[in-house]
PDB file of C-alpha atoms and ligand atoms in Angstrom:
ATOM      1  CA  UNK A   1     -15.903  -4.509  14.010  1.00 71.00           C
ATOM      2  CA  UNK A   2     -18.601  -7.020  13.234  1.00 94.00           C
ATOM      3  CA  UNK A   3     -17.303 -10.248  11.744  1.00 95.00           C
ATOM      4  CA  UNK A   4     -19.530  -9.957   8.823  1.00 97.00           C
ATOM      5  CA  UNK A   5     -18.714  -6.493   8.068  1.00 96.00           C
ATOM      6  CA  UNK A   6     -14.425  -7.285   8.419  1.00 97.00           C
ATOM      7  CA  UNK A   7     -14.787 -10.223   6.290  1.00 98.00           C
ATOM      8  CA  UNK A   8     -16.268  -8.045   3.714  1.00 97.00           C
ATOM      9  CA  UNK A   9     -13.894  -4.969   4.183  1.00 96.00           C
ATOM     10  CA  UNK A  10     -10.881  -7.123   4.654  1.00 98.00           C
ATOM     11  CA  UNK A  11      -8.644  -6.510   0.914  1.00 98.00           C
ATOM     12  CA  UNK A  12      -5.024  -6.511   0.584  1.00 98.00           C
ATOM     13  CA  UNK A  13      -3.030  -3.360   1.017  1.00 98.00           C
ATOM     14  CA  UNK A  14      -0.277  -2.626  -0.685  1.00 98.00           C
ATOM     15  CA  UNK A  15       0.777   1.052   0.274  1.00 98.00           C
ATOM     16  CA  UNK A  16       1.352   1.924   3.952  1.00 98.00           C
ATOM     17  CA  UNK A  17       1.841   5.007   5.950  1.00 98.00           C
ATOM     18  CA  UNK A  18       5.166   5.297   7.854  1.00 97.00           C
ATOM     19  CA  UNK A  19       4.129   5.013  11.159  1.00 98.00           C
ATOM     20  CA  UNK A  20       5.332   2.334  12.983  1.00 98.00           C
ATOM     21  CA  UNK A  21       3.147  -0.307  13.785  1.00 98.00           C
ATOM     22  CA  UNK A  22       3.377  -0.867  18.360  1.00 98.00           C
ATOM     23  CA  UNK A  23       4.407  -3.906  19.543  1.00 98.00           C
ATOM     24  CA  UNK A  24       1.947  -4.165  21.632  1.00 98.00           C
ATOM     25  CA  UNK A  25      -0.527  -4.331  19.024  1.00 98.00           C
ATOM     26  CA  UNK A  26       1.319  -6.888  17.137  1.00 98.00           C
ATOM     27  CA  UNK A  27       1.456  -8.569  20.399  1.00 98.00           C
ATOM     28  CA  UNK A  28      -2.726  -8.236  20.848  1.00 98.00           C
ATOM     29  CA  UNK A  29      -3.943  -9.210  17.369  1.00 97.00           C
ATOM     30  CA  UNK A  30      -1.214 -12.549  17.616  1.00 98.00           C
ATOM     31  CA  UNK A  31      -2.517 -12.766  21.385  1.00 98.00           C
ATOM     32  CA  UNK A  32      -6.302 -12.846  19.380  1.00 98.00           C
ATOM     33  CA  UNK A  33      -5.075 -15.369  15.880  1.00 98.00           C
ATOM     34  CA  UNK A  34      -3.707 -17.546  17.692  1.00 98.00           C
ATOM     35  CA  UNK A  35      -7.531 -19.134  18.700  1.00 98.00           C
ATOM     36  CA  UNK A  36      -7.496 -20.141  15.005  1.00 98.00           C
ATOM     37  CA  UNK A  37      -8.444 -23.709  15.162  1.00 97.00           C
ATOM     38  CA  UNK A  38      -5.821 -26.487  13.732  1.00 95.00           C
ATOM     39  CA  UNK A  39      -5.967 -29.967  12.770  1.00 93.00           C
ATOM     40  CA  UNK A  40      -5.852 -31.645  16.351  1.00 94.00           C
ATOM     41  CA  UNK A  41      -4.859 -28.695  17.571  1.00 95.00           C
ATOM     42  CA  UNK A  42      -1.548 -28.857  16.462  1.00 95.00           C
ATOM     43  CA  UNK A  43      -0.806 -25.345  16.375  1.00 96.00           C
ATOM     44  CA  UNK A  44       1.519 -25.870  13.833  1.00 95.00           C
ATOM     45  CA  UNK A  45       2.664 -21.865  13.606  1.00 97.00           C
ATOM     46  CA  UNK A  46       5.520 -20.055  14.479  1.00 98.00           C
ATOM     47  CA  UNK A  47       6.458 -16.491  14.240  1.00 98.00           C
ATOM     48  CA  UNK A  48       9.031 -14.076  13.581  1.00 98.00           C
ATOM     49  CA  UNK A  49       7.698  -9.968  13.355  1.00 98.00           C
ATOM     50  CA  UNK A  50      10.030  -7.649  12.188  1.00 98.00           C
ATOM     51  CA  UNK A  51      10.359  -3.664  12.241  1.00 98.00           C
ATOM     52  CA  UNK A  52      12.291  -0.832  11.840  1.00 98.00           C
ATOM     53  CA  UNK A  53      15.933  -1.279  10.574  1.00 98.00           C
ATOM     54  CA  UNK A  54      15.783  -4.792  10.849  1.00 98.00           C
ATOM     55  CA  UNK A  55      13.027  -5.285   8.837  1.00 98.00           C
ATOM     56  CA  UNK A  56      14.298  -1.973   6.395  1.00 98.00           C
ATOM     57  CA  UNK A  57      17.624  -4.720   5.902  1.00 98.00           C
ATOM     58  CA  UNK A  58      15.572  -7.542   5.293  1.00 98.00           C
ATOM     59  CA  UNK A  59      14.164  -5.910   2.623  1.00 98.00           C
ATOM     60  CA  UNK A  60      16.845  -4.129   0.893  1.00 97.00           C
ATOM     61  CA  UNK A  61      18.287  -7.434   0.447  1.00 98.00           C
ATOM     62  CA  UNK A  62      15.477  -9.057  -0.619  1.00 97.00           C
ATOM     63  CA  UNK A  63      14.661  -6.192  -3.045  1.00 97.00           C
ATOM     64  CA  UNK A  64      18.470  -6.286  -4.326  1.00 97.00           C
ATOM     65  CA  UNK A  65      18.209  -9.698  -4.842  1.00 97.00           C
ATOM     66  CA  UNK A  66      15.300  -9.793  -7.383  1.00 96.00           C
ATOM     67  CA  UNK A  67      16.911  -6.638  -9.009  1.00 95.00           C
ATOM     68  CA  UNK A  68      19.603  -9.249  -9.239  1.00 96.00           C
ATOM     69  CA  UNK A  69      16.832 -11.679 -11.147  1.00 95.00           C
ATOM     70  CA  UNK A  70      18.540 -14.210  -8.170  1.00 94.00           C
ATOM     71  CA  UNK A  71      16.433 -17.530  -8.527  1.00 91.00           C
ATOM     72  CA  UNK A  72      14.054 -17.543  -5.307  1.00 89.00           C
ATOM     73  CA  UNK A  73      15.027 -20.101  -3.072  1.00 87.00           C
ATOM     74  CA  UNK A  74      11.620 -20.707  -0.840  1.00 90.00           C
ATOM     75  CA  UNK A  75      11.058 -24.291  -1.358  1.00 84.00           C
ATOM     76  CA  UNK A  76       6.994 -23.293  -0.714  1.00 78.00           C
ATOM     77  CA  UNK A  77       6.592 -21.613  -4.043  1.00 72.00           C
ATOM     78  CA  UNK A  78       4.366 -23.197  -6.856  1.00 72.00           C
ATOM     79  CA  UNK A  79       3.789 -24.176  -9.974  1.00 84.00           C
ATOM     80  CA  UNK A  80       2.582 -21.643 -12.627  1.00 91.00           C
ATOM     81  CA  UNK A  81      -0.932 -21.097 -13.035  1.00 94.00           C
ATOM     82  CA  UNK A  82      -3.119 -22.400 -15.711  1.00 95.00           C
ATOM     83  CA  UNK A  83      -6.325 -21.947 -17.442  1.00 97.00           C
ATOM     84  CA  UNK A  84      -8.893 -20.005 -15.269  1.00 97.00           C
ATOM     85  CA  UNK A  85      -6.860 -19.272 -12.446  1.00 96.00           C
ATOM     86  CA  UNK A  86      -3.982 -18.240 -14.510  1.00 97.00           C
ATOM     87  CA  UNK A  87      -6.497 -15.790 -16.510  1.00 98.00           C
ATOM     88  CA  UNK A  88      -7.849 -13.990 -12.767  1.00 98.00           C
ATOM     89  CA  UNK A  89      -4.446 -13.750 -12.262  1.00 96.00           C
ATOM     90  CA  UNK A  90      -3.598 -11.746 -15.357  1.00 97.00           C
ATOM     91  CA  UNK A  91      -6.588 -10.035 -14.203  1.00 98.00           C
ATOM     92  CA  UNK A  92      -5.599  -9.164 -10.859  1.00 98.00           C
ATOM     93  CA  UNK A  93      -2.115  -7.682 -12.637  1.00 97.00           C
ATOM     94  CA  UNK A  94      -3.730  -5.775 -15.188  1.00 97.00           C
ATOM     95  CA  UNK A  95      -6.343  -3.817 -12.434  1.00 98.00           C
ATOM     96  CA  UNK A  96      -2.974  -2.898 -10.362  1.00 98.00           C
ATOM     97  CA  UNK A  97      -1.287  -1.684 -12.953  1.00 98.00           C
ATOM     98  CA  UNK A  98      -4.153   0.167 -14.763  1.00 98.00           C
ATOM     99  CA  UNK A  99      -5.099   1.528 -10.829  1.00 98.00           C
ATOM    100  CA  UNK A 100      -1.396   1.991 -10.466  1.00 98.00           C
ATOM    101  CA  UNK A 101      -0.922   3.865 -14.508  1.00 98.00           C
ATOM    102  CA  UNK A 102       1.909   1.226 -15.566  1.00 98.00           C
ATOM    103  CA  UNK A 103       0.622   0.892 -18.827  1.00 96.00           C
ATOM    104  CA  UNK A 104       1.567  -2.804 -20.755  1.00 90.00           C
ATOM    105  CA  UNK A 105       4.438  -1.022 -22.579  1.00 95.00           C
ATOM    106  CA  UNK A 106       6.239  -0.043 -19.723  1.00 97.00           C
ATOM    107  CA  UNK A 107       8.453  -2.726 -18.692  1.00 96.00           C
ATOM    108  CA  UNK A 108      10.671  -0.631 -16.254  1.00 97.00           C
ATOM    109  CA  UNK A 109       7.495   0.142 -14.161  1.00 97.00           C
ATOM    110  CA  UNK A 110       6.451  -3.098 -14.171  1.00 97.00           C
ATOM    111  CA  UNK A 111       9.565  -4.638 -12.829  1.00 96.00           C
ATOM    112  CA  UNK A 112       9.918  -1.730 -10.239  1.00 97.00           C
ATOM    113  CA  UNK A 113       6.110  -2.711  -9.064  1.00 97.00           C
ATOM    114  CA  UNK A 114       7.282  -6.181  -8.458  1.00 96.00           C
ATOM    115  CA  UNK A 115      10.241  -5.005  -6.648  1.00 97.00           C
ATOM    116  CA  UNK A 116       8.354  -3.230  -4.095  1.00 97.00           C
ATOM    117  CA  UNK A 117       6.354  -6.545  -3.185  1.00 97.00           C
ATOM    118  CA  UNK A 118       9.897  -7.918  -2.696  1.00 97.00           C
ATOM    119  CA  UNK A 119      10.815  -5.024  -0.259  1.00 98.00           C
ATOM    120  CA  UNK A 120       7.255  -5.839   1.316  1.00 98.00           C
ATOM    121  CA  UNK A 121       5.592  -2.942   0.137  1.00 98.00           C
ATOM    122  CA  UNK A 122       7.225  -0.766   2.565  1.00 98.00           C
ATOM    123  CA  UNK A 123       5.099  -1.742   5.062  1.00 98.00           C
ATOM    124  CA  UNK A 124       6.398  -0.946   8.872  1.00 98.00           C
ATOM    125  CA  UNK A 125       5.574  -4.237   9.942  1.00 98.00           C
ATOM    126  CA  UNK A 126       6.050  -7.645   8.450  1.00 98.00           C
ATOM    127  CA  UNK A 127       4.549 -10.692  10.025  1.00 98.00           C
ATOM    128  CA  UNK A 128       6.664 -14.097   8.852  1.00 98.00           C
ATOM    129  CA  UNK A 129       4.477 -17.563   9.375  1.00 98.00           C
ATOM    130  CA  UNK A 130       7.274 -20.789   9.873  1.00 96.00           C
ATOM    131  CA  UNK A 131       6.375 -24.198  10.605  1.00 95.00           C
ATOM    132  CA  UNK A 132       8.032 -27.122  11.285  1.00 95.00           C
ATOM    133  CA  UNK A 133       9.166 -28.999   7.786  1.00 92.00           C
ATOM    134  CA  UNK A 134       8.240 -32.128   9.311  1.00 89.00           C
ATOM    135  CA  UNK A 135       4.439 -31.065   9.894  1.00 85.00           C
ATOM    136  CA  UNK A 136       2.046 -32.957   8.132  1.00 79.00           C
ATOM    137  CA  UNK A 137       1.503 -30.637   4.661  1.00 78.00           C
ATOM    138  CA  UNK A 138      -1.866 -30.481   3.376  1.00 79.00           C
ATOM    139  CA  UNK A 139      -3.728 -30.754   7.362  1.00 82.00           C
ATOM    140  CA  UNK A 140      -1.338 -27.843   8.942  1.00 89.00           C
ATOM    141  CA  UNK A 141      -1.333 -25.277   5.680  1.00 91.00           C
ATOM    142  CA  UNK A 142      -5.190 -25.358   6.511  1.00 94.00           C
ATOM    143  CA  UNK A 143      -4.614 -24.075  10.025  1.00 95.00           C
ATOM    144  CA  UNK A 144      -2.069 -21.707   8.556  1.00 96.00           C
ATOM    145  CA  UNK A 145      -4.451 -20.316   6.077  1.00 97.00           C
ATOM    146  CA  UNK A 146      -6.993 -19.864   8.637  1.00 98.00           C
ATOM    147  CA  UNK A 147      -4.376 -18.444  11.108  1.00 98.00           C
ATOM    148  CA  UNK A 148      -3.430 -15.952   8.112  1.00 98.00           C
ATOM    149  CA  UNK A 149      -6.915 -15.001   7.520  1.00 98.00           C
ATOM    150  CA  UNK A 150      -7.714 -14.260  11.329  1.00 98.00           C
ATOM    151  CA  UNK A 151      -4.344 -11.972  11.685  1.00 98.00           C
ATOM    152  CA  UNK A 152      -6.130  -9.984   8.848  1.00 98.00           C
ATOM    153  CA  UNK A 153      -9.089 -10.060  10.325  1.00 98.00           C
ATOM    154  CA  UNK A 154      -7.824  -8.705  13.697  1.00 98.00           C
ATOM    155  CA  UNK A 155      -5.733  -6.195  12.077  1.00 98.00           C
ATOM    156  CA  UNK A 156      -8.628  -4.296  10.740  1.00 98.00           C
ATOM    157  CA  UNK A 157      -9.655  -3.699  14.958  1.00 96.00           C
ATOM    158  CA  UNK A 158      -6.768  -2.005  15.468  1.00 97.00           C
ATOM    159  CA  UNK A 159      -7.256   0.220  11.690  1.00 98.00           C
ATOM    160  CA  UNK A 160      -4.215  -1.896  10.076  1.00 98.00           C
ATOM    161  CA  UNK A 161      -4.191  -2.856   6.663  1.00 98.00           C
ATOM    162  CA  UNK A 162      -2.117  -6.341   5.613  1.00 98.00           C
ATOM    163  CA  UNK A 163      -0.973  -8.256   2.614  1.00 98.00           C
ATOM    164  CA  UNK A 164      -0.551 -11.515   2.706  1.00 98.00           C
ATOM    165  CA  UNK A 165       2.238 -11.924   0.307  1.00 97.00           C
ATOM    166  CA  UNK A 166       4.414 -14.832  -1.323  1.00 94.00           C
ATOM    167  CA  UNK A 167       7.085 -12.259  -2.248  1.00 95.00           C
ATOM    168  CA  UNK A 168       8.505 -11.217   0.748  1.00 94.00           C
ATOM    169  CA  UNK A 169       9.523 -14.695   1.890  1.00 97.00           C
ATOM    170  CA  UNK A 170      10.888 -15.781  -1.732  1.00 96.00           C
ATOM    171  CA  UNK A 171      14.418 -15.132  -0.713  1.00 97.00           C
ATOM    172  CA  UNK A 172      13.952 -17.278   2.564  1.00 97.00           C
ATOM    173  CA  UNK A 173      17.682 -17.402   3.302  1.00 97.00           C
ATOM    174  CA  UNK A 174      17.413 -13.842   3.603  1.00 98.00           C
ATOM    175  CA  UNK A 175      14.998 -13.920   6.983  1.00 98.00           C
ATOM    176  CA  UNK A 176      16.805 -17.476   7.481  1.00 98.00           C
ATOM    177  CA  UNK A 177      20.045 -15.284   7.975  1.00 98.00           C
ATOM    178  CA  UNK A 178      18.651 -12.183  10.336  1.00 98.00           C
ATOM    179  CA  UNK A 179      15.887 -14.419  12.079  1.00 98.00           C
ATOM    180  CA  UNK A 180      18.372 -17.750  12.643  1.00 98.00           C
ATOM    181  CA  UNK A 181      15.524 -20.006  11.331  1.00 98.00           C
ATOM    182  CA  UNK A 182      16.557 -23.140  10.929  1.00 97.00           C
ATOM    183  CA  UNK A 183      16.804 -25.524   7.628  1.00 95.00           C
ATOM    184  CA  UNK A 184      13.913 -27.529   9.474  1.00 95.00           C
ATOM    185  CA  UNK A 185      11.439 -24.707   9.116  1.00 96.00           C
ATOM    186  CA  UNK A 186       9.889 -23.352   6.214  1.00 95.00           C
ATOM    187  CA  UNK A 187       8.652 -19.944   5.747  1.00 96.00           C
ATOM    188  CA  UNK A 188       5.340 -20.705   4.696  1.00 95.00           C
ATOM    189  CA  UNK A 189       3.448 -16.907   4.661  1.00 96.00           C
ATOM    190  CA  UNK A 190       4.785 -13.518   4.629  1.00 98.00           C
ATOM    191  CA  UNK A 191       1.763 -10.659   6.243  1.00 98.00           C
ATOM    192  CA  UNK A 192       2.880  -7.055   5.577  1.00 98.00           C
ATOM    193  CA  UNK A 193       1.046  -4.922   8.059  1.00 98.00           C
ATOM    194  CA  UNK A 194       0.373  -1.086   8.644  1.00 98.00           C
ATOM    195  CA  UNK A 195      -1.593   1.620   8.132  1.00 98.00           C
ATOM    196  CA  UNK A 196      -3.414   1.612   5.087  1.00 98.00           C
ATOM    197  CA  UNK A 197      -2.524   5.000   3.201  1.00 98.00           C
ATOM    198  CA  UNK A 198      -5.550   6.143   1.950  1.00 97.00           C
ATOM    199  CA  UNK A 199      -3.716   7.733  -1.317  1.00 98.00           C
ATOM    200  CA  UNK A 200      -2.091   4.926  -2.512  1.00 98.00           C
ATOM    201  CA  UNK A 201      -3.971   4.002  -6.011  1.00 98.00           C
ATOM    202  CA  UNK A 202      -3.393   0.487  -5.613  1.00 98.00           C
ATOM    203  CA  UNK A 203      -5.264   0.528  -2.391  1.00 98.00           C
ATOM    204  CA  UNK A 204      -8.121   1.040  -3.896  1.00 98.00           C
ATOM    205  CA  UNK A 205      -8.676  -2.386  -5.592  1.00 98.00           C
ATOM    206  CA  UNK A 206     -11.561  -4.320  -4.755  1.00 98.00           C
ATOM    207  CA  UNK A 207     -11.104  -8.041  -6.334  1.00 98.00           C
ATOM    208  CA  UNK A 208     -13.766  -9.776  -8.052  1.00 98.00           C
ATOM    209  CA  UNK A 209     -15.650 -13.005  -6.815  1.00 98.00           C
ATOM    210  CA  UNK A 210     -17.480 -15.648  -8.697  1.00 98.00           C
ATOM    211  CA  UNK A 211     -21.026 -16.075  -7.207  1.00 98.00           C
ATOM    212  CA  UNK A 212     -21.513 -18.779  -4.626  1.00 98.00           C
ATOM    213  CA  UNK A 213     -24.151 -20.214  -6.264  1.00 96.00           C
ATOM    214  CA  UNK A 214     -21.794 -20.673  -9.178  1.00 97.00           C
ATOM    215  CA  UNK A 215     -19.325 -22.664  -7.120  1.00 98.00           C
ATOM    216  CA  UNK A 216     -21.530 -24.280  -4.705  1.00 98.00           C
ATOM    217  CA  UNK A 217     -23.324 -27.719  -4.614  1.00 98.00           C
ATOM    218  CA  UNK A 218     -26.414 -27.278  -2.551  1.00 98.00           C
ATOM    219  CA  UNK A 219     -27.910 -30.304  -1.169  1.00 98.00           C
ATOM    220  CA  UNK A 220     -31.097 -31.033   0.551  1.00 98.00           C
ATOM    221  CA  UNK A 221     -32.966 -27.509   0.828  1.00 96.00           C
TER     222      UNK A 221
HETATM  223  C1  FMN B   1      -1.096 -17.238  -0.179  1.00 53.28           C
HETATM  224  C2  FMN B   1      -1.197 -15.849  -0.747  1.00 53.28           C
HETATM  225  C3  FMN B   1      -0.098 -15.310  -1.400  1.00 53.28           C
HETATM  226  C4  FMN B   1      -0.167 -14.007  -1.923  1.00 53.28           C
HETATM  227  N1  FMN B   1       0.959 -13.472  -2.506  1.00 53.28           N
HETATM  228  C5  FMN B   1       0.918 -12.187  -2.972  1.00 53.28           C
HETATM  229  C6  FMN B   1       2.079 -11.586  -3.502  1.00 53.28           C
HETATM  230  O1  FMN B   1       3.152 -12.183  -3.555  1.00 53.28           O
HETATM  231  N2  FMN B   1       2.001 -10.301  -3.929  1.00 53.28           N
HETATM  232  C7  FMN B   1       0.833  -9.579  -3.856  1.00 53.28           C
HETATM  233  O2  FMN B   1       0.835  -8.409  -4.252  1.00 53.28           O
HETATM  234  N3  FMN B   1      -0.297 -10.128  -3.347  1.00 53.28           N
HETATM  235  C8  FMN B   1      -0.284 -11.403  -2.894  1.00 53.28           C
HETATM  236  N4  FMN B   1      -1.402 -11.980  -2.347  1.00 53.28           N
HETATM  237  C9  FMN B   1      -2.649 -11.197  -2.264  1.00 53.28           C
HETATM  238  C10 FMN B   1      -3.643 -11.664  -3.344  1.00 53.28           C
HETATM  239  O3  FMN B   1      -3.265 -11.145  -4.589  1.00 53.28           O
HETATM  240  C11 FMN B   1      -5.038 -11.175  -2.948  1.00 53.28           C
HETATM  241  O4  FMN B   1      -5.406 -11.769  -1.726  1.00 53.28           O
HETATM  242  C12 FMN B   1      -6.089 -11.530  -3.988  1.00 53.28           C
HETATM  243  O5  FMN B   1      -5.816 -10.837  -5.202  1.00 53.28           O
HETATM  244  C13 FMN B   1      -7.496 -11.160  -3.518  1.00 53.28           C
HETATM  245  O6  FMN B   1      -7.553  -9.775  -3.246  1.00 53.28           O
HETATM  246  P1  FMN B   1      -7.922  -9.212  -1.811  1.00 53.28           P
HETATM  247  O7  FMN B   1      -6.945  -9.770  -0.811  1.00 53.28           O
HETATM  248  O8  FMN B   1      -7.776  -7.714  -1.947  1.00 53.28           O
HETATM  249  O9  FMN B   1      -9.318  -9.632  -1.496  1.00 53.28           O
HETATM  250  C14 FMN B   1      -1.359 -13.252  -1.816  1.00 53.28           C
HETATM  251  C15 FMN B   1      -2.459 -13.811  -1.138  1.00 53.28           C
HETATM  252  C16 FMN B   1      -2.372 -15.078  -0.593  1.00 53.28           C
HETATM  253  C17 FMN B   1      -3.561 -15.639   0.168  1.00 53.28           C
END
């Protein structure tokens, strides 16, 4: 696929088919992310990939947990959003939920809708990105957001959807506990990965943009 054309196609996914996802491909589009560029080359990623029932225990707990409205424990998570980007993200919401027919009202649909980000969507394939506490923060999440974007990217060669997600590594002690990461990593970015089902409504979302030339500075043309 042309780079042009995957950076334009490239949107999160969100409903998966069952099949599994080979390791070998896993294997081939880390073999391809991996020349992501870092901050002196520090390469400051780790990985763990999980499938099948390992991954189907990772998230039943993590599901059960925010049934259990447990307080997530990922020390990566952020502050709430305000103004703007708080109002695309009641945006974003309200175009799932419409796309998905959970209408405002319906509270039990919304909570089971966040649930299923928690048990990763049921994707067959969930990608965890770890680093090294001690990195230095603001240079290596750069390389980590790149490295995130170029696993997408790659996916899309080998027909996978993904979904870079915050939910699925909110319970960190959860993939801490089947994955033996250490207290001196953090879980930075959760990837769900699999074949895009083509019937899932929420899959058909396409997210707005503002215009570049709203948000760019252009100097010296
Ligand atoms: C760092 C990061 C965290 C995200 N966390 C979640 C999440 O927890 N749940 C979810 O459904 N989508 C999550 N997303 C996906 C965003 O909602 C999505 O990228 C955004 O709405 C733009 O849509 P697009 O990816 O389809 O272009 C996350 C994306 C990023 C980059």
């Amino acid at each position: 696929m042309e780079v042009i054309e995957a950076l334009k196609t490239r949107k999160s996914i969100r409903g998966f088919k069952k099949d599994p996802v080979p390791k070998a491909t896993v294997q081939a589009l880390l073999e391809a992310a991996i020349r992501t560029p870092s901050g002196m080359n520090t390469q400051p990623w780790e990985f763990v990939v999980a499938s099948g029932p390992a991954l189907d225990q990772i998230r039943e707990e993590c599901g059960r947990l925010f049934d259990a409205a447990s307080f997530p424990t990922n020390d990566m998570l952020r502050k709430p959003y305000e103004g703007v980007y708080r109002q695309r993200q009641v945006d974003l919401a309200m175009e799932i939920f419409r796309l998905m027919g959970i209408t405002r009202e319906d509270k039990e649909a919304r909570k089971k809708w966040m649930s299923r980000g928690f048990r990763l969507f049921d994707a067959p394939c969930e990608i965890v990105v770890c680093a090294e506490r001690e990195m230095e923060f603001h240079l290596d999440m750069l390389g980590i957001g790149a490295l995130c974007q170029s696993i997408c990217l790659a996916a899309l060669e080998y027909g996978l959807g993904t979904c870079i997600a915050d939910q699925g590594i909110m319970y960190d002690q959860v993939w801490r506990k089947y994955a033996g990461i250490p207290d001196s990593k953090r879980l930075i970015a959760g990837i769900s990965l699999g074949f895009p089902d083509p019937d899932f409504p929420a899959n058909k979302l396409v997210t707005p943009r503002e215009p570049v030339d709203k948000i760019t500075t252009w100097l010296g043309f």
